[in-house]
Coordinates of C-alpha atoms in Angstrom, one line a residue:
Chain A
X7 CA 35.7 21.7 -9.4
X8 CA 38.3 19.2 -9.7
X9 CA 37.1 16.2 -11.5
X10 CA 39.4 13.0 -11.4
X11 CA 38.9 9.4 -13.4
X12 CA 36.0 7.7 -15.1
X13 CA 33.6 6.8 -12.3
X14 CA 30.9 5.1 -14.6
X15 CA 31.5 4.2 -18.3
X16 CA 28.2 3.2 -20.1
X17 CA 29.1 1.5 -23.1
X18 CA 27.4 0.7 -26.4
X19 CA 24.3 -0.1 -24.6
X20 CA 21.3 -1.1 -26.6
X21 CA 17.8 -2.3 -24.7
X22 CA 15.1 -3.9 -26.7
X23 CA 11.7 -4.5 -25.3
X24 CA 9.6 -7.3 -27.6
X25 CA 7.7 -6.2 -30.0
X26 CA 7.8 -2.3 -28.7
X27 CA 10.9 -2.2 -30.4
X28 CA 14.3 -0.6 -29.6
X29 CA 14.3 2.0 -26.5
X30 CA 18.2 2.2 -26.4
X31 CA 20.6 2.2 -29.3
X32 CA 24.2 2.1 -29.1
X33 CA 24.4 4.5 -25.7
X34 CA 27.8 5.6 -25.2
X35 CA 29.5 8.2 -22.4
X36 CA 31.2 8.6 -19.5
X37 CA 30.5 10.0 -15.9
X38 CA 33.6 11.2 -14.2
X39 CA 34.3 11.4 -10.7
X40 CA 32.3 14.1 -8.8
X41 CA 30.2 15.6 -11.6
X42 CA 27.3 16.1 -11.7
X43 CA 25.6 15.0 -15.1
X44 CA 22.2 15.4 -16.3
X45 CA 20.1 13.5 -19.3
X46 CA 17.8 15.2 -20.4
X47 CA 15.2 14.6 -23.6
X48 CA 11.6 14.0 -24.4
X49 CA 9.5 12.0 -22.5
X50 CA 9.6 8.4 -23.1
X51 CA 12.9 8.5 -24.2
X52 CA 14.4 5.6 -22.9
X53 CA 16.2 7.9 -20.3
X54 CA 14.6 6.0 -17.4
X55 CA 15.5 3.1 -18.9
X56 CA 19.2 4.1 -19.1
X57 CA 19.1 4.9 -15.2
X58 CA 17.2 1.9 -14.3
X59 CA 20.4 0.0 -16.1
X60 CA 23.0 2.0 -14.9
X61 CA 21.4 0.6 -11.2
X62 CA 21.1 -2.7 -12.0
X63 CA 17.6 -3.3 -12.0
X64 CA 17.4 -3.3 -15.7
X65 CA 20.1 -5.7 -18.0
X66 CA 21.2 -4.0 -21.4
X67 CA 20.4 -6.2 -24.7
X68 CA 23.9 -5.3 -25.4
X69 CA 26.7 -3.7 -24.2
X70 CA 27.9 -3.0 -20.8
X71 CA 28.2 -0.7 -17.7
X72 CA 31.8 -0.7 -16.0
X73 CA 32.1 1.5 -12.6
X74 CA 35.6 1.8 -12.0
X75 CA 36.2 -0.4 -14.7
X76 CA 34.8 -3.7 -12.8
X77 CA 31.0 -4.8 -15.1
X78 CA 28.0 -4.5 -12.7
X79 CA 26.1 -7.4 -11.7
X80 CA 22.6 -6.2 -10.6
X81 CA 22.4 -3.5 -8.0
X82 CA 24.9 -2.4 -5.6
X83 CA 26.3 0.0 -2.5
X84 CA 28.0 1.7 -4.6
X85 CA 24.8 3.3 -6.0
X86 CA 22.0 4.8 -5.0
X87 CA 18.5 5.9 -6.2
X88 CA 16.0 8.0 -5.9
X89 CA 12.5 7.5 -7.9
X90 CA 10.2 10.3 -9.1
X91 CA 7.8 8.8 -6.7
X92 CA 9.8 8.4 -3.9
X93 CA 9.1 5.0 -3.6
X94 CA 9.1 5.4 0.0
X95 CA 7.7 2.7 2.3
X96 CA 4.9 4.3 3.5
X97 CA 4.7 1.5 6.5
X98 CA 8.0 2.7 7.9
X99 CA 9.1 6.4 9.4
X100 CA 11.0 8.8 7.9
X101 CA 14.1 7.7 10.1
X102 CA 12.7 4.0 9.3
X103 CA 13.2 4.3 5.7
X104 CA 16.4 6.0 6.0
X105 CA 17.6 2.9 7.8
X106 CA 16.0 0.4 5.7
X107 CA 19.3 -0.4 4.0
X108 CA 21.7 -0.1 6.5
X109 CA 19.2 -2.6 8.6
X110 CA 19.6 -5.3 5.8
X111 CA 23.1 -5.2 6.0
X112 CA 22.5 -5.9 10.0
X113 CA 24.4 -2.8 11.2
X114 CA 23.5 -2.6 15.2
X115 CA 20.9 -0.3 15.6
X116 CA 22.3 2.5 17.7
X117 CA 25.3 2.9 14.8
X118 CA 22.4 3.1 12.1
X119 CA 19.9 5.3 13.8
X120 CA 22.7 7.8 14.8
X121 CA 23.8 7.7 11.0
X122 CA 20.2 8.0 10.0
X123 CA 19.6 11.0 12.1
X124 CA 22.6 12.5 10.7
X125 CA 21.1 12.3 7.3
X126 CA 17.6 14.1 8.7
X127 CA 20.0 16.9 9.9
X128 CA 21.8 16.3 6.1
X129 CA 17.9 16.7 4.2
X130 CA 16.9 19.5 7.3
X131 CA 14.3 17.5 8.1
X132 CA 15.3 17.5 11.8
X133 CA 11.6 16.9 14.1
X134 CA 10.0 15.3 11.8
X135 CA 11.5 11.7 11.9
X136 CA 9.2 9.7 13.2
X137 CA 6.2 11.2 10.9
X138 CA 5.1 8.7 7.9
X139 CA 5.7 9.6 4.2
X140 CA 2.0 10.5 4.1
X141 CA 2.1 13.1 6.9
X142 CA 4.8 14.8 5.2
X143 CA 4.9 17.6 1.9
X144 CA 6.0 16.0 -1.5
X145 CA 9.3 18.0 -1.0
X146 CA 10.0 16.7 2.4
X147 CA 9.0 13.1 0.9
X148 CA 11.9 13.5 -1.5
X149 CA 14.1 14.5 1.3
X150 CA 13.6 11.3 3.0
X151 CA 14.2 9.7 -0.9
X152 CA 17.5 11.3 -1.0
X153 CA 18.7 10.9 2.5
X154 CA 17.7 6.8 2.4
X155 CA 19.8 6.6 -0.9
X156 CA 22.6 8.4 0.8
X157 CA 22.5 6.2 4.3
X158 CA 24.8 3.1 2.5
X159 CA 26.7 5.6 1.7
X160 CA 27.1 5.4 -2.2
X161 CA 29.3 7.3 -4.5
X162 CA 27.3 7.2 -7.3
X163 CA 23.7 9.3 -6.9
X164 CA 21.2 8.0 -9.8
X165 CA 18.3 10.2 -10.0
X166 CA 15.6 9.8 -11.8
X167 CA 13.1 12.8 -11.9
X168 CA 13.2 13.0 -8.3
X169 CA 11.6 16.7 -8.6
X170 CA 9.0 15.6 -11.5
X171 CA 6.3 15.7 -8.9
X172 CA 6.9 18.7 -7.5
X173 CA 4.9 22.6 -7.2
X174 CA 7.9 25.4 -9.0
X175 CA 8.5 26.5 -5.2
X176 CA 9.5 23.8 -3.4
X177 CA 11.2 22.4 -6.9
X178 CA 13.4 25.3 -6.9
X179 CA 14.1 24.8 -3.4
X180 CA 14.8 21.1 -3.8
X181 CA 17.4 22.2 -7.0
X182 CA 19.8 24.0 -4.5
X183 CA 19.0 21.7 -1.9
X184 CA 20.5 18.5 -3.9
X185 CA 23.5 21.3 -4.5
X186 CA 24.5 21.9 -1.5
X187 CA 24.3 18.2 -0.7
X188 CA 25.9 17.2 -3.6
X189 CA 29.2 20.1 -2.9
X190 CA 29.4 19.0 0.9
X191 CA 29.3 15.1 0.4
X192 CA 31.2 14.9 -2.7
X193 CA 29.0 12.3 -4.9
X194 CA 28.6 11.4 -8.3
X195 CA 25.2 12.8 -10.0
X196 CA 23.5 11.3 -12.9
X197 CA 20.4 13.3 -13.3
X198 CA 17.5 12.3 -15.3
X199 CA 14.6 15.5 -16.0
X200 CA 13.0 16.7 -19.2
X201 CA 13.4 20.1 -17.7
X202 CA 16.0 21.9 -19.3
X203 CA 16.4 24.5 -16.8
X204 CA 16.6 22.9 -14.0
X205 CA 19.1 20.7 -16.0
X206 CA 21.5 23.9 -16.6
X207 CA 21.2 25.0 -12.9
X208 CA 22.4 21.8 -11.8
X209 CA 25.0 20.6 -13.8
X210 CA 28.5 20.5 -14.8
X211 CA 27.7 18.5 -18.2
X212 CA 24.3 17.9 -20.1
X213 CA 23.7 15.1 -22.3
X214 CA 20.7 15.5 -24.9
X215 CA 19.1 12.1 -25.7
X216 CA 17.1 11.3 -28.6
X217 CA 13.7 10.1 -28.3
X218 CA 12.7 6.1 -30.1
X219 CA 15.0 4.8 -30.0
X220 CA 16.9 6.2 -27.2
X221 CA 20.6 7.6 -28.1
X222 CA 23.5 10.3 -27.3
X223 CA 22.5 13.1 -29.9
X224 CA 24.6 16.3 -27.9
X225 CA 26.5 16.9 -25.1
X226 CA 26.9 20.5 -23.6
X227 CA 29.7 21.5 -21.0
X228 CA 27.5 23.9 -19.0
X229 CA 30.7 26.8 -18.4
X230 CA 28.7 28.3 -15.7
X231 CA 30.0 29.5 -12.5
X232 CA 27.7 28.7 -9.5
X233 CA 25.3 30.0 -7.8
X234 CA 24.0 30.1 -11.0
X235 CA 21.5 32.8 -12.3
X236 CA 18.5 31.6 -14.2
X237 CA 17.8 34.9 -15.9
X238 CA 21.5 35.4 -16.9
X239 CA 22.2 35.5 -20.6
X240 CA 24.4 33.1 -20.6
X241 CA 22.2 30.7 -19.0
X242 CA 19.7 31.8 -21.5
X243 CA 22.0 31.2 -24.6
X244 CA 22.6 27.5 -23.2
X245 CA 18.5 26.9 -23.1
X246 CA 18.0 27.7 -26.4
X247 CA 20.5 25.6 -27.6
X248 CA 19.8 22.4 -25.5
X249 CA 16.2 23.1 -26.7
X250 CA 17.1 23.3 -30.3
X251 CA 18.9 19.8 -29.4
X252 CA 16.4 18.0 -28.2
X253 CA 14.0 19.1 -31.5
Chain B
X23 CA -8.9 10.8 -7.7
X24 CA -12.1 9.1 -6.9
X25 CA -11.2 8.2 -3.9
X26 CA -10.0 12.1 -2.3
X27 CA -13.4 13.5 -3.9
X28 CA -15.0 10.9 -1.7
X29 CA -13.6 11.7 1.1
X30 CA -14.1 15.2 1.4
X31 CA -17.9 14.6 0.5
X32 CA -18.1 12.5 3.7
X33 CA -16.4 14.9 5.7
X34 CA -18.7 17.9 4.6
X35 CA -21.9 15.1 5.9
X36 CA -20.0 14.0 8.6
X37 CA -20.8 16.8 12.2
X38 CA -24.0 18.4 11.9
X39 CA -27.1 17.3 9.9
X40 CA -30.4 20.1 9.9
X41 CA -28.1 21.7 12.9
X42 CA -28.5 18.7 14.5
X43 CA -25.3 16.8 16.1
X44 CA -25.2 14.1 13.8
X45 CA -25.0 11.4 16.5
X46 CA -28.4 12.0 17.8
X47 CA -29.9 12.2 14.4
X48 CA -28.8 8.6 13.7
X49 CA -30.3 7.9 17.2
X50 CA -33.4 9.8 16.5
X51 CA -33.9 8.2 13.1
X52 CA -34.1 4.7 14.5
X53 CA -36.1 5.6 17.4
X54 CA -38.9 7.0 14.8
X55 CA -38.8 4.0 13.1
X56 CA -39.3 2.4 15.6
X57 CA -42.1 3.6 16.8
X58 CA -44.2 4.1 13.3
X59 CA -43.7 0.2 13.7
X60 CA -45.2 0.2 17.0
X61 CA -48.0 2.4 15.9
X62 CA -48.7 0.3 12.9
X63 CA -48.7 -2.8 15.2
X64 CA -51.2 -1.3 17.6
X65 CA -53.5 0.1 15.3
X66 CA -54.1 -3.7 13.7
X67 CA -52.2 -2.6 10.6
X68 CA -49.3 -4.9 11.0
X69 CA -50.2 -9.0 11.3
X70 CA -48.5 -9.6 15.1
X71 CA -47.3 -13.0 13.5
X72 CA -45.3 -12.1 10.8
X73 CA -44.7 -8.3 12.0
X74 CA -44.2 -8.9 16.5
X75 CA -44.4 -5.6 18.5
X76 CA -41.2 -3.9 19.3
X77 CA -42.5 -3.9 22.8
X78 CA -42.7 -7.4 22.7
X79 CA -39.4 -7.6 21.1
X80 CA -38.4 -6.3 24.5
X81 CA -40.1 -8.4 26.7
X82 CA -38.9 -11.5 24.5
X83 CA -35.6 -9.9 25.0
X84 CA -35.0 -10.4 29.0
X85 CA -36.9 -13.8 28.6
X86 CA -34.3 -14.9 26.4
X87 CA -32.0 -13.8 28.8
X88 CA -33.3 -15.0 31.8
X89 CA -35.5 -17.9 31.2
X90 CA -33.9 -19.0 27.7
X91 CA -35.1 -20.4 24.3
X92 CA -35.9 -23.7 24.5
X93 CA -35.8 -23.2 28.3
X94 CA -32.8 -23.7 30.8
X95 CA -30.2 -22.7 27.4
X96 CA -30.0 -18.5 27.9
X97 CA -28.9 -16.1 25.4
X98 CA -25.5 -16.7 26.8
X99 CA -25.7 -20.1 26.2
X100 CA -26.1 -19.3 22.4
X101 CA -23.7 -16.5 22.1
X102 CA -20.7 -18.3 23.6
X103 CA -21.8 -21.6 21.1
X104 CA -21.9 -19.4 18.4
X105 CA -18.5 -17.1 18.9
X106 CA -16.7 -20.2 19.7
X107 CA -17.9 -21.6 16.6
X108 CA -16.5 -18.4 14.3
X109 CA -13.6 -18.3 16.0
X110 CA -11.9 -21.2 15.7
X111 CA -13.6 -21.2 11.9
X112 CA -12.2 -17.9 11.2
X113 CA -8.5 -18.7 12.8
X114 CA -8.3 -21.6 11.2
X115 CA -9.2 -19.9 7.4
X116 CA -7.2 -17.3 8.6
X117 CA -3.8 -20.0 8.7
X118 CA -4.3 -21.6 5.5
X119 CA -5.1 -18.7 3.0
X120 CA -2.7 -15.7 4.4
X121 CA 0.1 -17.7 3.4
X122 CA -2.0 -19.4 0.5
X123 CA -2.5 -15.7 -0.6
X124 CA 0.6 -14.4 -0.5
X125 CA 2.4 -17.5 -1.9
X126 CA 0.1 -17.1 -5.3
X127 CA -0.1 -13.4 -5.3
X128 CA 4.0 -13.2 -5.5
X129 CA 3.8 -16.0 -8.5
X130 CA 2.9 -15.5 -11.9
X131 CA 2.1 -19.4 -12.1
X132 CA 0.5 -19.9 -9.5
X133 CA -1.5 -17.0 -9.9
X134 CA -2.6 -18.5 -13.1
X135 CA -3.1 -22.1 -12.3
X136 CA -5.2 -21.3 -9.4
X137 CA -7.4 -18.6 -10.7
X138 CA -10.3 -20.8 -12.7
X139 CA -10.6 -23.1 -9.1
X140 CA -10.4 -20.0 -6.7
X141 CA -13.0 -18.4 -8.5
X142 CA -15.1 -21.9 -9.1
X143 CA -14.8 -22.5 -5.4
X144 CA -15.8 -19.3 -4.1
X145 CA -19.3 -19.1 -5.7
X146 CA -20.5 -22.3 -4.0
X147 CA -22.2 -21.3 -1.1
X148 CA -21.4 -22.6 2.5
X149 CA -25.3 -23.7 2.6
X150 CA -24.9 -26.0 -0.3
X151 CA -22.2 -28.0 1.8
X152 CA -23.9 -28.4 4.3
X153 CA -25.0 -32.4 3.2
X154 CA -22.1 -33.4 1.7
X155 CA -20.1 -31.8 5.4
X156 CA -22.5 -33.9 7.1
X157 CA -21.7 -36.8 4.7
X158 CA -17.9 -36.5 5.5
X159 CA -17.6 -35.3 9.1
X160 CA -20.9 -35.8 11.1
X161 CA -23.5 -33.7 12.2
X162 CA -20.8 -32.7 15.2
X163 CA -18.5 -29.3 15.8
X164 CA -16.1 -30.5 13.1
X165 CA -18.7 -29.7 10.7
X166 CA -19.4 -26.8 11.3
X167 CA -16.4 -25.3 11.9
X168 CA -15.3 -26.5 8.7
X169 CA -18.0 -24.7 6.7
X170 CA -17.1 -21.6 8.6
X171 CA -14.2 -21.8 7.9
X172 CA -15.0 -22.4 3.9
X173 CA -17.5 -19.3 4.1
X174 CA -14.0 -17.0 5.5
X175 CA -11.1 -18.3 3.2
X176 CA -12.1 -17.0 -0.1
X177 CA -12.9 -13.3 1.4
X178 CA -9.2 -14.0 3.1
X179 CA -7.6 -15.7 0.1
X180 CA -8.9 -13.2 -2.8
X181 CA -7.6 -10.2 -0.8
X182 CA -4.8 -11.5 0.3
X183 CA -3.4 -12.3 -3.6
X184 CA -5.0 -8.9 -4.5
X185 CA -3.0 -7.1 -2.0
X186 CA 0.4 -9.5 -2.6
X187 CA 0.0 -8.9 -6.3
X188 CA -0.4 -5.2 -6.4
X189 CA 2.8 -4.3 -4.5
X190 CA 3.8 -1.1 -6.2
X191 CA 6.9 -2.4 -8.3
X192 CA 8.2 1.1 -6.9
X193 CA 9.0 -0.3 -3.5
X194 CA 10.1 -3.4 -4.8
X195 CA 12.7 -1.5 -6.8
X196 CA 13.8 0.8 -4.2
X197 CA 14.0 -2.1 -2.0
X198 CA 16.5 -3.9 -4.3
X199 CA 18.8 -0.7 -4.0
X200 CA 19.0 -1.0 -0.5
X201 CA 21.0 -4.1 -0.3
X202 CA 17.6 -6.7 0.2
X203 CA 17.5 -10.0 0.0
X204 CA 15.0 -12.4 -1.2
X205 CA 13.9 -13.0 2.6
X206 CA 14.1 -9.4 3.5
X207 CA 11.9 -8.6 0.8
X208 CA 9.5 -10.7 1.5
X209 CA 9.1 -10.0 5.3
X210 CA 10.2 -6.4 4.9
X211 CA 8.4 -5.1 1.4
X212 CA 5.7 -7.5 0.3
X213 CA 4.2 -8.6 3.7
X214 CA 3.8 -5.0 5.1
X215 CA 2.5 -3.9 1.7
X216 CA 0.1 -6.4 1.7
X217 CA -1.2 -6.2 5.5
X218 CA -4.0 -3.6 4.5
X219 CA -5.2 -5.7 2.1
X220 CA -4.9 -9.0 4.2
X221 CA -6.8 -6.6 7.1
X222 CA -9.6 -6.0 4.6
X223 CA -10.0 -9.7 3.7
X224 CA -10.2 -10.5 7.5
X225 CA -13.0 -8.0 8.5
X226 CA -15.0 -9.3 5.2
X227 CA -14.3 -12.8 6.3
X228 CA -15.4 -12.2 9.7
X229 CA -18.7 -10.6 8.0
X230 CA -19.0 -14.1 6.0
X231 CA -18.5 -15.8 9.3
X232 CA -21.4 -14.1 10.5
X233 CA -23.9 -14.6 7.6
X234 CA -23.2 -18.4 7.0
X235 CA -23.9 -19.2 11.2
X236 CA -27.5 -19.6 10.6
X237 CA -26.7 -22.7 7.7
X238 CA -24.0 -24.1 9.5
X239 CA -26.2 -24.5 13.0
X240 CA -29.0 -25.8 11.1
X241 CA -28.7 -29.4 12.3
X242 CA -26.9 -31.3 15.1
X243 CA -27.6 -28.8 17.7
X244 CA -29.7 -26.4 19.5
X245 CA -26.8 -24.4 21.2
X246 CA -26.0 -20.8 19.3
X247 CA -27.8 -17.7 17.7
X248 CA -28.3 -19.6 14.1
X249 CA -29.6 -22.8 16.2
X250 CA -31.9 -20.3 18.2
X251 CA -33.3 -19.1 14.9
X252 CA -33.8 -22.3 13.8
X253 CA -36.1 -23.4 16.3
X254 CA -37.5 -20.1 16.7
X255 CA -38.8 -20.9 12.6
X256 CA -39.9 -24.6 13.4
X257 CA -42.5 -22.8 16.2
X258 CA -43.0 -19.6 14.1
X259 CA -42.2 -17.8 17.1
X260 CA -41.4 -14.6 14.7
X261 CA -40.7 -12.3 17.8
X262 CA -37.5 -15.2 19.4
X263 CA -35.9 -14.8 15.3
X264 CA -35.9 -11.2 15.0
X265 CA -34.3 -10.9 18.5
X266 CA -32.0 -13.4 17.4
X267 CA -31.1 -11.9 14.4
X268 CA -30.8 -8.9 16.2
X269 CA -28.2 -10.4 18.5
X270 CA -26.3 -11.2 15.4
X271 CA -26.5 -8.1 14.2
X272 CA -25.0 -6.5 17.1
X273 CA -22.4 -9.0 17.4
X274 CA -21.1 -8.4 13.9
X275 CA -21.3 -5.0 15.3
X276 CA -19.2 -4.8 17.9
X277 CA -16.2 -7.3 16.0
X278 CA -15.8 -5.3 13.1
X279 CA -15.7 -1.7 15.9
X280 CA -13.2 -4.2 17.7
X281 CA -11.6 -4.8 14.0
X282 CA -11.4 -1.1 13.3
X283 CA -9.7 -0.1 16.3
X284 CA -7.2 -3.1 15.9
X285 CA -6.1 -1.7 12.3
X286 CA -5.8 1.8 13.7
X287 CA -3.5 0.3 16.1
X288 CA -1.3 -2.0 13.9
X289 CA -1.3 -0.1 11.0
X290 CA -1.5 3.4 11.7
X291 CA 0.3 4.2 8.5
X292 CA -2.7 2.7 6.8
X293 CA -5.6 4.2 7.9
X294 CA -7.9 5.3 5.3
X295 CA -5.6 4.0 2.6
X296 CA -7.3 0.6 1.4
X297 CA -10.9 0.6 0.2
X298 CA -12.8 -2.4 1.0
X299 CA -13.8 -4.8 -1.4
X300 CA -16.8 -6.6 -1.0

């Protein structure tokens, strides 16, 4: 997988919250273009509070994000997000929340719904766009997530959890799901999970954060070739060191 | 949690009771009652003053319709007074705290600068107005359809900021990924999450509406259920009350079926989300 430039450079960001004290100190890397890169530590690590950052929702104490070297000013279209609980708006239809952005930015409606349905086909969610979120699996739910982050058409894919929710199954399902997504439409991953596995199926890099307050301890290069095996050794060898990591 | 446990202990009532079709057990239950009372009214057991016959419940029935209580002003008469009455009460309450409600619910200020008064002002009861109404706008319509209109804004106004101020942040955040605006989040995040709430606060202030009719047509006229009531006690004609009361009932009845179905249709999404507060 070729990867080309410095997509997102989070630099010496530090996030104090009052009294609670520091959640992020001195959080330093880089995303390149087209990889997929995951974060993972212990709950309450501040990881969440990196993401929510990195999307603008959140401003840094100190420091600064630059994405392709321009400083971000609040959210944008050049990312997008999807939550742990969807966050989808259960008053709209799956095809209806895929549209929801695209219908801010006034884009006729025939040109969004066609793109919108070519997103359902995307997530393979094809008959069921006119169902609400609450008539629909939490899988399926997370489908919609993905495919309403992916209808502006960002390069940049923050996720945060997405699959926290989730039975094994359909998790597993979901993992090589957001794969073959992620190899036919070319994005930019940051994934945030405290699983470790699903962490070393997914990506091309994992960074290992510490936990209060909130900081780059490790960084493994996952040298894996994909499909990847779970049960491999390999696979097993980088577990117990990304475990050992995050201590 | 609660709330899914619940359900499902419902649903296991809810179709048969004793092998019965649950519909005509609730039919069957009242008719029983009803009778016992009969029974109890034959045999001497029940004072006929303070306790009427259902049988003459009945007859009192079609004279109210026919003849009309005080005579020449039908049931009709009354009804129509009376709906009218909460209607334009209602609409009116309806107008000012929606927007009231969501405007304080979306502001951390105004949220706390209105809470001591909102929760002052609800207390006092529509009845303990009713003089100082009179005082300020006459013993005519205005009146009354101002104190109606008192009884249904606090139900509408304290679920309306409930619902405004509970918006899962979730949305709110997903929202602001997808390119919103200010406007567009109001009218496309906060308003629709709010609407089940707003829905409950209208079917409780309908309910208010309801209860507060028999204060608010206390004086200044003899046209409408609570008026009918009224005179009904000056006479102690027990049997015209209970028949109106019983015309109240099944006018709250039928609005709040009416209500029901008119959620179902506008928000279809939201059907068995909200609980109502009472």
């Amino acid at each position: 997988m070729s990867k080309d430039g410095v997509e997102v450079l989070v630099d010496r960001i530090t996030k104090c919250f009052g009294a609670d004290g520091m959640a992020l100190q001195d959080v330093s890397f880089r995303l390149f273009t087209n990889e997929f890169l995951s974060i993972v530590g212990r709950s309450g690590c501040g990881k969440s509070t990196l993401l929510n950052i990195i999307a603008g929702l959140l401003s840094p104490t100190e420091g600064k994000v630059l994405i392709n070297g321009q400083p971000i000013h609040g959210p944008g279209q050049d990312r997008g997000m999807v939550f742990q609980h969807s966050g989808l708006f259960p008053w709209l239809t799956a095809v209806e929340n895929i549209e929801f952005g695209p219908r801010n930015r006034g884009i006729p409606r025939d040109q969004r719904r066609a793109r919108a349905m070519e997103l359902i086909e995307l997530v393979r969610l094809k008959g069921f766009e006119n169902k609400y979120p609450r008539e629909l699996s939490g899988g399926m739910q997370q489908r919609v997530a993905i495919a309403r982050a992916m209808a502006m058409d960002p390069k940049i894919l923050l996720m945060d959890e997405p699959f926290g929710a989730l039975d094994q199954l359909t998790r597993e399902d979901m993992q090589r799901e957001l794969l073959r997504i992620w190899e036919t439409k070319k994005k930019t991953i940051l994934f945030v999970t405290h699983a470790i596995l699903e962490a070393i199926f997914l990506s091309d890099r994992v960074i290992v954060f510490n936990s209060k307050p909130g900081y780059v301890k490790k960084e493994f290069v996952i040298d894996l070739p994909r499909p990847r095996q779970k049960s491999s050794p390999q696979f097993m060898r980088y577990y117990e060191e990304i475990y050992e990591a995050i201590g | 949690m609660k709330r899914s446990t619940k359900r499902s202990v419902d649903q296991q009532k809810s179709g048969r009771i004793l092998g019965m079709p649950e519909q005509a057990v609730k039919i069957a239950t009242v008719v029983v009652l009803i009778g016992i009372w009969e029974m109890l009214s034959q045999a001497g057991i029940l004072n006929p003053l303070h306790f009427p016959r259902p049988s003459k419940l009945i007859a009192t029935f079609w004279e109210l319709v026919t003849v009309g209580y005080p005579t020449g002003i039908t049931v009709w008469v009354h009804i129509k007074a009376t709906v009218v009455r909460i209607l334009q009460g209602y609409a009116l309450a309806a107008v000012v705290a929606i927007p009231m409600g969501l405007a304080i619910g979306r502001s951390h200020l105004l949220l706390r600068a209105t809470n001591p008064i909102i929760t002052f002002a609800r207390s006092i009861a529509v009845i303990s107005l009713l003089p100082l109404a009179i005082v300020w706008f006459g013993v005519g319509e205005l009146s009354r359809i101002l104190l109606i209109a008192w009884g249904c804004f606090w139900a509408i106004l304290t679920n309306t900021v409930q619902g405004a101020r509970q918006v899962d942040v979730n949305y709110i955040n997903a929202a602001r990924m997808l390119s919103t605006s200010k406007t567009q989040l109001f009218f496309r995040v906060i308003l629709p999450a709010t609407l089940p709430r707003i829905f409950a606060g209208m079917k409780i202030g309908l309910g208010v509406g309801f209860m507060v009719i028999i204060a608010v047509e206390m004086v200044g006229t003899i046209k409408g259920l609570g008026a009918l009531i009224q005179q009904a006690r000056f006479y102690y004609s027990s049997h015209i009350a209970i028949d109106g009361m019983i015309f109240i009932g099944i006018f709250g009845l039928l609005i709040s079926f009416t209500l029901d179905r008119l959620e179902r249709i506008i928000l279809p999404w939201a059907v068995g989300l909200e609980e109502v507060e009472r």
